[in-house]
Short mmCIF file of C-alpha atoms (C1' of nucleotides) in Angstrom, two decimals:
data_model
loop_
_atom_site.label_atom_id
_atom_site.label_comp_id
_atom_site.label_asym_id
_atom_site.label_seq_id
_atom_site.Cartn_x
_atom_site.Cartn_y
_atom_site.Cartn_z
CA MET A 242 0.00 0.00 0.00
CA GLU A 243 0.96 3.60 -0.44
CA PHE A 244 0.32 6.69 1.61
CA LEU A 245 1.40 10.02 0.17
CA ASN A 246 3.94 8.34 -2.10
CA VAL A 247 5.67 6.32 0.62
CA ASN A 248 5.30 2.58 0.61
CA VAL A 249 3.56 1.21 3.69
CA PRO A 250 3.97 -2.47 4.57
CA ASP A 251 0.70 -4.33 5.18
CA SER A 252 2.18 -5.47 8.45
CA SER A 253 2.52 -1.85 9.56
CA VAL A 254 -1.14 -1.16 8.86
CA ARG A 255 -2.15 -4.21 10.87
CA ARG A 256 0.00 -3.02 13.76
CA LEU A 257 -1.56 0.44 13.61
CA SER A 258 -4.91 -1.20 14.38
CA ALA A 259 -3.36 -3.02 17.31
CA TYR A 260 -1.77 0.18 18.63
CA LEU A 261 -5.13 1.88 18.31
CA ARG A 262 -6.82 -0.85 20.37
CA LYS A 263 -4.24 -0.46 23.10
CA LEU A 264 -4.48 3.32 23.03
CA GLU A 265 -8.26 3.12 23.37
CA HIS A 266 -7.75 1.00 26.49
CA LEU A 267 -5.23 3.46 27.86
CA ALA A 268 -7.59 6.38 27.20
CA ALA A 269 -10.33 4.54 29.06
CA GLU A 270 -7.95 4.37 32.02
CA SER A 271 -7.24 8.11 31.65
CA VAL A 272 -3.58 7.53 30.78
CA GLU A 273 -2.27 10.66 29.07
CA HIS A 274 1.10 9.70 27.69
CA VAL A 275 2.66 6.53 26.41
CA SER A 276 6.14 5.66 25.17
CA SER A 277 7.02 3.48 22.21
CA THR A 278 8.47 1.02 24.72
CA GLN A 279 5.16 0.71 26.52
CA LEU A 280 3.22 0.28 23.30
CA ALA A 281 5.75 -2.29 22.18
CA GLU A 282 5.74 -4.51 25.23
CA TYR A 283 2.04 -5.05 24.74
CA MET A 284 2.54 -6.46 21.28
CA ASN A 285 5.48 -8.70 20.57
CA VAL A 286 7.39 -6.11 18.60
CA GLY A 287 10.28 -3.84 19.47
CA ALA A 288 10.04 -0.18 20.41
CA ALA A 289 11.91 0.80 17.28
CA GLN A 290 9.24 -0.97 15.24
CA VAL A 291 6.52 1.11 16.86
CA ARG A 292 8.37 4.34 16.16
CA ARG A 293 9.11 3.29 12.57
CA ASP A 294 5.46 2.42 11.96
CA LEU A 295 4.31 5.79 13.25
CA THR A 296 6.92 7.90 11.48
CA LEU A 297 5.80 6.44 8.18
CA PHE A 298 2.89 8.82 8.54
CA GLY A 299 4.30 11.77 10.45
CA GLN A 300 5.95 12.88 13.66
CA PHE A 301 3.52 12.41 16.49
CA GLY A 302 5.74 12.13 19.55
CA ARG A 303 7.59 14.51 21.85
CA ARG A 304 11.18 13.68 22.65
CA GLY A 305 11.72 12.95 26.29
CA VAL A 306 7.97 12.58 26.83
CA GLY A 307 6.43 10.05 24.47
CA TYR A 308 3.10 10.19 22.68
CA ASP A 309 -0.06 11.95 23.76
CA VAL A 310 -2.66 9.19 23.96
CA ALA A 311 -5.68 11.21 22.86
CA ASP A 312 -3.78 12.85 20.04
CA LEU A 313 -2.30 9.61 18.76
CA ILE A 314 -5.76 8.03 18.71
CA GLN A 315 -6.95 10.91 16.50
CA GLN A 316 -3.95 10.55 14.24
CA LEU A 317 -4.33 6.81 13.83
CA ARG A 318 -8.02 7.14 13.08
CA ARG A 319 -7.26 9.73 10.47
CA ILE A 320 -4.61 7.52 8.90
CA LEU A 321 -6.85 4.46 8.89
CA GLY A 322 -9.75 6.51 7.61
CA THR A 323 -12.01 5.81 10.59
CA HIS A 324 -12.12 9.43 11.78
CA VAL A 325 -15.27 9.58 9.67
CA PRO A 326 -18.05 7.03 10.07
CA TRP A 327 -18.51 4.29 7.47
CA ASN A 328 -21.79 2.83 6.39
CA ILE A 329 -21.32 -0.85 5.57
CA ILE A 330 -23.51 -3.68 4.37
CA VAL A 331 -23.49 -7.41 5.08
CA ILE A 332 -24.13 -9.90 2.30
CA GLY A 333 -25.77 -13.11 3.46
CA ALA A 334 -28.26 -13.71 6.25
CA GLY A 335 -26.93 -17.00 7.57
CA GLU A 336 -25.74 -17.68 11.08
CA LEU A 337 -22.37 -15.97 10.65
CA SER A 338 -23.91 -12.96 8.93
CA ARG A 339 -26.40 -12.50 11.72
CA ALA A 340 -23.61 -12.67 14.28
CA LEU A 341 -21.68 -10.05 12.32
CA ILE A 342 -24.73 -7.80 11.95
CA ARG A 343 -25.10 -7.81 15.72
CA TYR A 344 -21.39 -7.47 16.43
CA ARG A 345 -20.90 -4.43 18.64
CA GLY A 346 -17.25 -3.96 17.75
CA PHE A 347 -18.22 -2.57 14.34
CA ALA A 348 -20.19 0.36 15.68
CA GLU A 349 -17.60 1.02 18.38
CA ARG A 350 -14.95 1.49 15.68
CA GLY A 351 -17.05 3.59 13.37
CA PHE A 352 -18.58 0.99 11.08
CA ARG A 353 -22.37 1.10 10.93
CA VAL A 354 -24.26 -1.77 9.32
CA VAL A 355 -27.10 -0.14 7.39
CA ALA A 356 -28.52 -3.23 5.70
CA ALA A 357 -28.01 -6.89 4.97
CA PHE A 358 -28.84 -8.78 1.78
CA ASP A 359 -29.80 -12.31 0.87
CA ILE A 360 -31.02 -14.13 -2.20
CA ASP A 361 -33.38 -16.33 -0.18
CA PRO A 362 -36.84 -14.70 -0.17
CA ARG A 363 -37.67 -16.49 3.08
CA LYS A 364 -35.01 -14.44 4.83
CA THR A 365 -35.64 -11.06 3.27
CA GLY A 366 -38.21 -8.65 4.63
CA LYS A 367 -37.26 -9.40 8.22
CA ASN A 368 -34.68 -7.61 10.28
CA VAL A 369 -31.86 -8.55 12.64
CA GLY A 370 -31.14 -6.24 15.54
CA GLY A 371 -32.87 -3.42 13.69
CA VAL A 372 -30.97 -4.03 10.45
CA PRO A 373 -33.24 -4.87 7.51
CA ILE A 374 -32.59 -7.97 5.39
CA LEU A 375 -33.22 -6.98 1.79
CA PRO A 376 -33.29 -8.79 -1.53
CA MET A 377 -30.18 -8.45 -3.65
CA ASP A 378 -31.85 -6.31 -6.28
CA GLN A 379 -32.00 -3.44 -3.81
CA LEU A 380 -28.21 -3.45 -3.56
CA PRO A 381 -27.50 -0.51 -5.93
CA GLN A 382 -30.20 1.60 -4.38
CA VAL A 383 -29.01 1.10 -0.78
CA ILE A 384 -25.37 1.61 -1.77
CA GLU A 385 -26.20 4.91 -3.36
CA GLN A 386 -28.59 6.08 -0.69
CA HIS A 387 -26.19 5.43 2.20
CA ALA A 388 -22.93 6.07 0.35
CA VAL A 389 -21.77 2.56 1.17
CA ARG A 390 -18.18 1.78 0.13
CA LEU A 391 -17.41 -1.35 2.17
CA ALA A 392 -19.18 -4.72 2.32
CA VAL A 393 -18.84 -7.79 4.51
CA LEU A 394 -19.35 -10.97 2.53
CA ALA A 395 -20.51 -13.99 4.54
CA VAL A 396 -22.21 -16.36 2.11
CA PRO A 397 -21.50 -20.01 1.24
CA GLU A 398 -18.44 -20.64 -0.90
CA ALA A 399 -20.50 -21.54 -3.93
CA ALA A 400 -22.18 -18.14 -3.91
CA ALA A 401 -19.20 -15.98 -2.95
CA GLN A 402 -17.73 -15.14 -6.35
CA GLN A 403 -21.07 -14.21 -7.85
CA ALA A 404 -21.87 -12.00 -4.90
CA ALA A 405 -18.46 -10.34 -5.17
CA ASP A 406 -19.12 -9.63 -8.84
CA ARG A 407 -22.37 -7.91 -8.00
CA LEU A 408 -20.71 -5.88 -5.28
CA ALA A 409 -17.90 -4.75 -7.55
CA GLU A 410 -20.39 -3.91 -10.26
CA ALA A 411 -22.45 -1.87 -7.82
CA GLY A 412 -19.39 0.20 -7.01
CA ILE A 413 -18.33 -1.29 -3.67
CA GLU A 414 -14.66 -0.45 -3.09
CA GLY A 415 -13.70 -2.92 -0.36
CA ILE A 416 -14.90 -6.42 0.48
CA LEU A 417 -14.24 -8.31 3.70
CA ASN A 418 -14.54 -11.92 2.55
CA PHE A 419 -15.33 -14.67 5.06
CA ALA A 420 -15.52 -17.46 2.48
CA SER A 421 -12.43 -19.64 2.39
CA MET A 422 -11.83 -19.07 -1.28
CA LYS A 423 -9.95 -16.35 -3.09
CA LEU A 424 -12.16 -13.94 -4.93
CA GLU A 425 -11.55 -12.36 -8.31
CA ALA A 426 -12.25 -8.67 -8.51
CA PRO A 427 -11.22 -5.67 -10.58
CA PRO A 428 -8.06 -3.98 -9.26
CA LYS A 429 -9.95 -0.99 -7.92
CA THR A 430 -11.92 -3.29 -5.60
CA PHE A 431 -9.93 -4.22 -2.50
CA ILE A 432 -10.48 -7.62 -0.97
CA ASN A 433 -9.48 -8.70 2.47
CA GLN A 434 -9.98 -12.33 3.34
CA VAL A 435 -10.68 -13.73 6.79
CA ASP A 436 -10.16 -17.46 6.47
CA ILE A 437 -11.07 -18.92 9.82
CA THR A 438 -10.04 -22.45 8.96
CA ALA A 439 -6.68 -21.22 7.71
CA HIS A 440 -6.09 -19.71 11.15
CA LEU A 441 -6.96 -23.01 12.78
CA GLU A 442 -4.65 -24.80 10.36
CA GLN A 443 -1.86 -22.46 11.36
CA LEU A 444 -2.43 -23.32 15.00
CA SER A 445 -2.54 -26.99 14.07
CA PHE A 446 0.80 -26.57 12.30
CA GLU A 447 2.38 -24.74 15.21
CA VAL A 448 1.12 -27.11 17.86
CA SER A 449 2.11 -30.14 15.82
CA ASN A 450 5.65 -28.94 15.22
CA TYR A 451 6.40 -27.37 18.57
CA ARG A 452 9.47 -28.68 20.37
CA PRO A 453 9.90 -27.17 23.83
CA MET B 288 8.01 -21.27 13.12
CA GLU B 289 10.25 -24.23 12.59
CA PHE B 290 9.78 -27.51 10.82
CA LEU B 291 12.55 -30.08 11.09
CA ASN B 292 15.12 -27.39 11.92
CA VAL B 293 14.34 -25.16 8.94
CA ASN B 294 12.75 -21.81 9.55
CA VAL B 295 9.32 -21.45 7.99
CA PRO B 296 7.86 -17.97 7.44
CA ASP B 297 4.37 -17.46 8.81
CA SER B 298 3.39 -16.20 5.39
CA SER B 299 4.39 -19.54 3.86
CA VAL B 300 2.14 -21.43 6.27
CA ARG B 301 -0.76 -19.15 5.42
CA ARG B 302 -0.17 -19.78 1.75
CA LEU B 303 -0.08 -23.54 2.28
CA SER B 304 -3.66 -23.29 3.55
CA ALA B 305 -4.62 -21.33 0.46
CA TYR B 306 -2.94 -23.87 -1.83
CA LEU B 307 -4.80 -26.62 -0.01
CA ARG B 308 -8.14 -24.89 -0.60
CA LYS B 309 -7.40 -24.59 -4.30
CA LEU B 310 -6.22 -28.20 -4.52
CA GLU B 311 -9.41 -29.39 -2.85
CA HIS B 312 -11.39 -27.56 -5.52
CA LEU B 313 -9.25 -29.07 -8.26
CA ALA B 314 -9.71 -32.55 -6.79
CA ALA B 315 -13.48 -32.00 -6.75
CA GLU B 316 -13.22 -31.30 -10.49
CA SER B 317 -11.14 -34.47 -10.94
CA VAL B 318 -8.06 -32.55 -12.03
CA GLU B 319 -5.05 -34.81 -11.57
CA HIS B 320 -2.05 -32.59 -12.05
CA VAL B 321 -1.28 -28.95 -11.43
CA SER B 322 1.76 -26.78 -12.10
CA SER B 323 3.20 -24.16 -9.79
CA THR B 324 2.16 -21.59 -12.39
CA GLN B 325 -1.46 -22.67 -12.18
CA LEU B 326 -1.45 -22.65 -8.39
CA ALA B 327 0.18 -19.24 -8.46
CA GLU B 328 -2.20 -17.48 -10.82
CA TYR B 329 -5.00 -18.27 -8.44
CA MET B 330 -3.33 -16.45 -5.59
CA ASN B 331 -1.47 -13.24 -6.24
CA VAL B 332 1.95 -14.77 -5.85
CA GLY B 333 4.56 -15.91 -8.35
CA ALA B 334 5.18 -19.48 -9.41
CA ALA B 335 8.62 -19.41 -7.80
CA GLN B 336 6.97 -18.53 -4.52
CA VAL B 337 4.75 -21.59 -4.72
CA ARG B 338 7.70 -23.87 -5.43
CA ARG B 339 9.76 -22.27 -2.68
CA ASP B 340 6.94 -22.71 -0.16
CA LEU B 341 6.56 -26.37 -1.03
CA THR B 342 10.25 -27.23 -1.12
CA LEU B 343 10.59 -25.94 2.43
CA PHE B 344 8.97 -29.24 3.38
CA GLY B 345 10.14 -31.66 0.71
CA GLN B 346 10.13 -32.39 -2.98
CA PHE B 347 6.62 -33.13 -4.09
CA GLY B 348 6.64 -32.36 -7.81
CA ARG B 349 7.70 -34.14 -10.96
CA ARG B 350 9.81 -32.19 -13.39
CA GLY B 351 8.10 -31.68 -16.69
CA VAL B 352 4.76 -32.70 -15.18
CA GLY B 353 3.89 -30.68 -12.10
CA TYR B 354 2.29 -31.82 -8.87
CA ASP B 355 -0.12 -34.70 -8.35
CA VAL B 356 -3.22 -33.07 -6.88
CA ALA B 357 -4.30 -35.93 -4.61
CA ASP B 358 -0.76 -36.49 -3.38
CA LEU B 359 -0.09 -32.83 -2.69
CA ILE B 360 -3.32 -32.60 -0.70
CA GLN B 361 -2.11 -35.46 1.47
CA GLN B 362 1.30 -33.86 1.89
CA LEU B 363 -0.11 -30.46 2.84
CA ARG B 364 -2.49 -32.01 5.35
CA ARG B 365 0.37 -33.90 6.90
CA ILE B 366 2.49 -30.75 7.10
CA LEU B 367 -0.35 -28.69 8.58
CA GLY B 368 -1.21 -31.51 10.96
CA THR B 369 -4.76 -31.95 9.67
CA HIS B 370 -4.20 -35.46 8.34
CA VAL B 371 -5.51 -36.51 11.75
CA PRO B 372 -8.79 -35.15 13.13
CA TRP B 373 -8.75 -32.51 15.85
CA ASN B 374 -11.26 -32.18 18.63
CA ILE B 375 -11.76 -28.52 19.46
CA ILE B 376 -13.85 -26.54 21.91
CA VAL B 377 -15.50 -23.13 21.70
CA ILE B 378 -15.44 -20.76 24.65
CA GLY B 379 -18.46 -18.48 24.85
CA ALA B 380 -22.05 -19.07 23.83
CA GLY B 381 -22.87 -15.68 22.38
CA GLU B 382 -23.99 -14.99 18.84
CA LEU B 383 -20.55 -15.35 17.28
CA SER B 384 -19.80 -18.53 19.22
CA ARG B 385 -23.02 -20.10 18.10
CA ALA B 386 -22.24 -19.24 14.50
CA LEU B 387 -18.80 -20.79 14.89
CA ILE B 388 -20.19 -23.93 16.54
CA ARG B 389 -22.43 -24.44 13.55
CA TYR B 390 -19.80 -23.50 10.98
CA ARG B 391 -19.48 -26.39 8.53
CA GLY B 392 -16.02 -25.46 7.35
CA PHE B 393 -14.51 -26.73 10.60
CA ALA B 394 -15.71 -30.30 10.17
CA GLU B 395 -14.84 -30.26 6.47
CA ARG B 396 -11.23 -29.49 7.33
CA GLY B 397 -10.91 -31.96 10.17
CA PHE B 398 -11.84 -29.84 13.18
CA ARG B 399 -14.69 -31.26 15.26
CA VAL B 400 -16.34 -29.09 17.92
CA VAL B 401 -16.95 -31.42 20.85
CA ALA B 402 -18.28 -28.88 23.35
CA ALA B 403 -18.79 -25.21 24.09
CA PHE B 404 -18.45 -23.43 27.42
CA ASP B 405 -19.96 -20.38 29.06
CA ILE B 406 -19.96 -18.82 32.50
CA ASP B 407 -23.62 -17.82 32.23
CA PRO B 408 -25.75 -20.57 33.85
CA ARG B 409 -28.71 -19.51 31.71
CA LYS B 410 -26.82 -20.65 28.62
CA THR B 411 -25.32 -23.86 29.92
CA GLY B 412 -27.19 -27.14 29.85
CA LYS B 413 -28.56 -26.47 26.38
CA ASN B 414 -26.99 -27.45 23.13
CA VAL B 415 -26.37 -25.81 19.75
CA GLY B 416 -26.50 -28.00 16.67
CA GLY B 417 -25.87 -31.05 18.83
CA VAL B 418 -22.92 -29.48 20.66
CA PRO B 419 -23.47 -29.20 24.43
CA ILE B 420 -22.95 -25.88 26.21
CA LEU B 421 -21.23 -26.66 29.49
CA PRO B 422 -20.19 -24.66 32.54
CA MET B 423 -16.55 -23.66 32.70
CA ASP B 424 -15.73 -25.99 35.57
CA GLN B 425 -16.13 -28.95 33.25
CA LEU B 426 -13.30 -27.63 31.07
CA PRO B 427 -10.49 -29.86 32.40
CA GLN B 428 -12.65 -32.94 32.27
CA VAL B 429 -13.77 -32.43 28.65
CA ILE B 430 -10.24 -31.52 27.54
CA GLU B 431 -8.90 -34.73 28.97
CA GLN B 432 -11.74 -36.93 27.83
CA HIS B 433 -11.59 -35.77 24.18
CA ALA B 434 -7.86 -35.02 24.02
CA VAL B 435 -8.63 -31.40 23.08
CA ARG B 436 -5.59 -29.31 22.18
CA LEU B 437 -7.13 -26.32 20.38
CA ALA B 438 -9.77 -23.84 21.53
CA VAL B 439 -11.72 -21.09 19.81
CA LEU B 440 -12.22 -18.10 22.09
CA ALA B 441 -15.23 -15.91 21.30
CA VAL B 442 -16.13 -14.06 24.49
CA PRO B 443 -16.43 -10.33 25.24
CA GLU B 444 -13.15 -8.45 25.54
CA ALA B 445 -13.50 -8.03 29.27
CA ALA B 446 -13.61 -11.80 29.76
CA ALA B 447 -11.04 -12.85 27.18
CA GLN B 448 -7.84 -12.75 29.21
CA GLN B 449 -9.31 -14.65 32.13
CA ALA B 450 -10.70 -17.29 29.80
CA ALA B 451 -7.32 -17.60 28.10
CA ASP B 452 -5.68 -18.11 31.48
CA ARG B 453 -8.03 -20.95 32.29
CA LEU B 454 -7.44 -22.53 28.88
CA ALA B 455 -3.67 -22.37 29.24
CA GLU B 456 -3.90 -23.75 32.75
CA ALA B 457 -6.05 -26.61 31.52
CA GLY B 458 -3.35 -27.55 29.03
CA ILE B 459 -4.79 -26.12 25.81
CA GLU B 460 -1.95 -25.66 23.32
CA GLY B 461 -3.47 -23.30 20.78
CA ILE B 462 -6.09 -20.56 21.04
CA LEU B 463 -7.90 -18.89 18.17
CA ASN B 464 -8.81 -15.52 19.67
CA PHE B 465 -11.70 -13.49 18.25
CA ALA B 466 -11.49 -10.71 20.83
CA SER B 467 -9.82 -7.58 19.52
CA MET B 468 -7.25 -7.51 22.26
CA LYS B 469 -3.87 -9.18 22.55
CA LEU B 470 -3.80 -12.05 25.01
CA GLU B 471 -1.02 -12.94 27.40
CA ALA B 472 -0.15 -16.60 27.54
CA PRO B 473 2.78 -18.83 28.45
CA PRO B 474 5.14 -19.41 25.51
CA LYS B 475 4.04 -23.00 25.05
CA THR B 476 0.48 -21.79 24.33
CA PHE B 477 0.12 -20.54 20.77
CA ILE B 478 -2.30 -17.73 20.11
CA ASN B 479 -3.70 -16.72 16.79
CA GLN B 480 -5.82 -13.60 16.67
CA VAL B 481 -8.65 -12.90 14.26
CA ASP B 482 -9.40 -9.22 14.65
CA ILE B 483 -12.36 -8.55 12.43
CA THR B 484 -12.36 -4.80 12.99
CA ALA B 485 -8.66 -4.64 12.17
CA HIS B 486 -9.46 -6.19 8.79
CA LEU B 487 -12.15 -3.60 8.20
CA GLU B 488 -9.73 -0.88 9.23
CA GLN B 489 -7.24 -2.17 6.70
CA LEU B 490 -9.89 -1.94 3.99
CA SER B 491 -10.79 1.53 5.20
CA PHE B 492 -7.12 2.49 4.94
CA GLU B 493 -6.75 1.04 1.47
CA VAL B 494 -9.95 2.52 0.11
CA SER B 495 -9.20 5.92 1.64
CA ASN B 496 -5.70 6.09 0.20
CA TYR B 497 -6.31 4.57 -3.19
CA ARG B 498 -5.35 6.68 -6.18
CA PRO B 499 -6.22 5.09 -9.52
"C1'" DG C 266 17.92 12.10 32.12
"C1'" DT C 267 14.47 10.39 28.85
"C1'" DA C 268 12.38 9.15 24.62
"C1'" DT C 269 11.78 10.30 19.71
"C1'" DG C 270 13.14 10.04 14.80
"C1'" DT C 271 16.10 8.06 11.48
"C1'" DG C 272 20.32 6.84 8.64
"C1'" DA C 273 22.84 2.61 8.49
"C1'" DA C 274 23.22 -2.25 9.31
"C1'" DG C 275 21.26 -6.50 9.60
"C1'" DT C 276 17.90 -9.92 8.75
"C1'" DT C 277 14.22 -12.16 6.44
"C1'" DA C 278 11.42 -13.01 2.49
"C1'" DT C 279 10.71 -12.97 -2.47
"C1'" DT C 280 12.05 -13.22 -7.22
"C1'" DC C 281 15.25 -14.35 -10.83
"C1'" DA C 282 17.25 -17.47 -13.80
"C1'" DC C 283 18.91 -21.67 -15.00
"C1'" DA C 284 20.76 -26.42 -14.21
"C1'" DG C 285 18.73 -30.85 -13.94
"C1'" DC C 286 15.42 -34.25 -14.59
"C1'" DG C 287 11.36 -36.64 -16.52
"C1'" DC D 10 10.60 -29.52 -24.33
"C1'" DG D 11 8.22 -28.45 -19.79
"C1'" DC D 12 8.37 -27.78 -15.20
"C1'" DT D 13 10.63 -28.48 -10.81
"C1'" DG D 14 14.08 -27.33 -7.41
"C1'" DT D 15 17.42 -24.08 -5.89
"C1'" DG D 16 21.76 -21.14 -5.57
"C1'" DA D 17 22.32 -16.26 -6.32
"C1'" DA D 18 20.45 -11.67 -6.57
"C1'" DT D 19 17.09 -8.53 -5.17
"C1'" DA D 20 13.77 -6.45 -2.48
"C1'" DA D 21 11.32 -5.76 1.77
"C1'" DC D 22 11.16 -5.44 6.40
"C1'" DT D 23 13.15 -4.99 11.05
"C1'" DT D 24 16.54 -3.71 14.40
"C1'" DC D 25 20.48 -1.10 15.92
"C1'" DA D 26 22.45 2.84 17.62
"C1'" DC D 27 22.86 7.50 18.17
"C1'" DA D 28 22.10 12.48 17.16
"C1'" DT D 29 18.46 15.45 18.46
"C1'" DA D 30 15.01 17.55 21.20
"C1'" DC D 31 12.46 18.12 25.39
#
DNA sequence: GTATGTGAAGTTATTCACAGCG
DNA sequence: CGCTGTGAATAACTTCACATAC
């Protein structure tokens, strides 16, 4: 990824989210300042890594003091783009989709689920936690009306690619894909895959090959 | 990670899972052989990367021919440790937990949910899709009885660390953590975090900073 | 004294390019 | 010939170490 012409490693962006989580905790405890060392010991990265990640985007610290917690939270949100709220949609109304629709973490981080969609007419017309389940043909309309740019895709594997095509066609710019298959999409459409079984397989690998 | 004294990048392990998914699809279509180029074009990696990943663990291909699909599936399962079935447990009986308990992908890849646990006595005693919800004090007993080594942790943030402590104490070797906070655990306990909001934040970052 | 920001060094991961084998 | 397997080259990422600022 790039940010103002400098290359940003994916790993740095992931760590920014983790720093942000920690900073939110610190703010809740009314901590005002934090050093790169403190932020680092929470993750398993070095202090230099924390400083490097942050200086990719600007100079946010004060020498001899550290970082202002409230300010750094603002900065990270601005960098990640979550200083403004996002309206998102969920595709699929299965068990996982319904769990995601109700997931409080989304709203807490600035992502508001405005609607969900399903092809099954037995599921549409109802609502889950106040979020309406709509038929797929209302996709373009809802996307336009709520200026939706991101979608969460939680449908069966067999339906995932077709759904992704419709999302890309309707102008969605980013898809969070929960199906354990890679999706094809035009280059302007970002895809981020959450493959739960792959994570379990990694644990299986680690546990199987661990020698104390 | 290490495998027989050679260092294995995390990224390689993640890609092995992706290769395995693709190979399973190919096997379902009765494809018998596949080249590194074919496997690569599916992911966005180069063919050399595929061969490098595989040769970390052995020589599985035939020059001039490619890889035998069925054989490579076996090899990857053996490497990842999923050639034998795993009994797993789910901690938490909230919406996300229930979705995970019912998730078919686990069983399809060799992970069988034998029980779920919750601290709330109103939730225990029931069952979800045939999986019993038990009180936490039955944890050690179930772990021993079913030789459980991996756990999926899907509880609220405030309860996550305490639950992880109990899991580690009960001898669980790997935890798949869905809470968006880092967990502390003894070094012999592997932790793999799935931070859904972090993935959305990455999309937000990418979409916000994309210049065509 | 303390902690940032950053060139330089070091390490790890990826890609190239071709010898070697079926 | 086609495609793997792999040293060598390159690129990407991380860590060191210290000048700089508070």
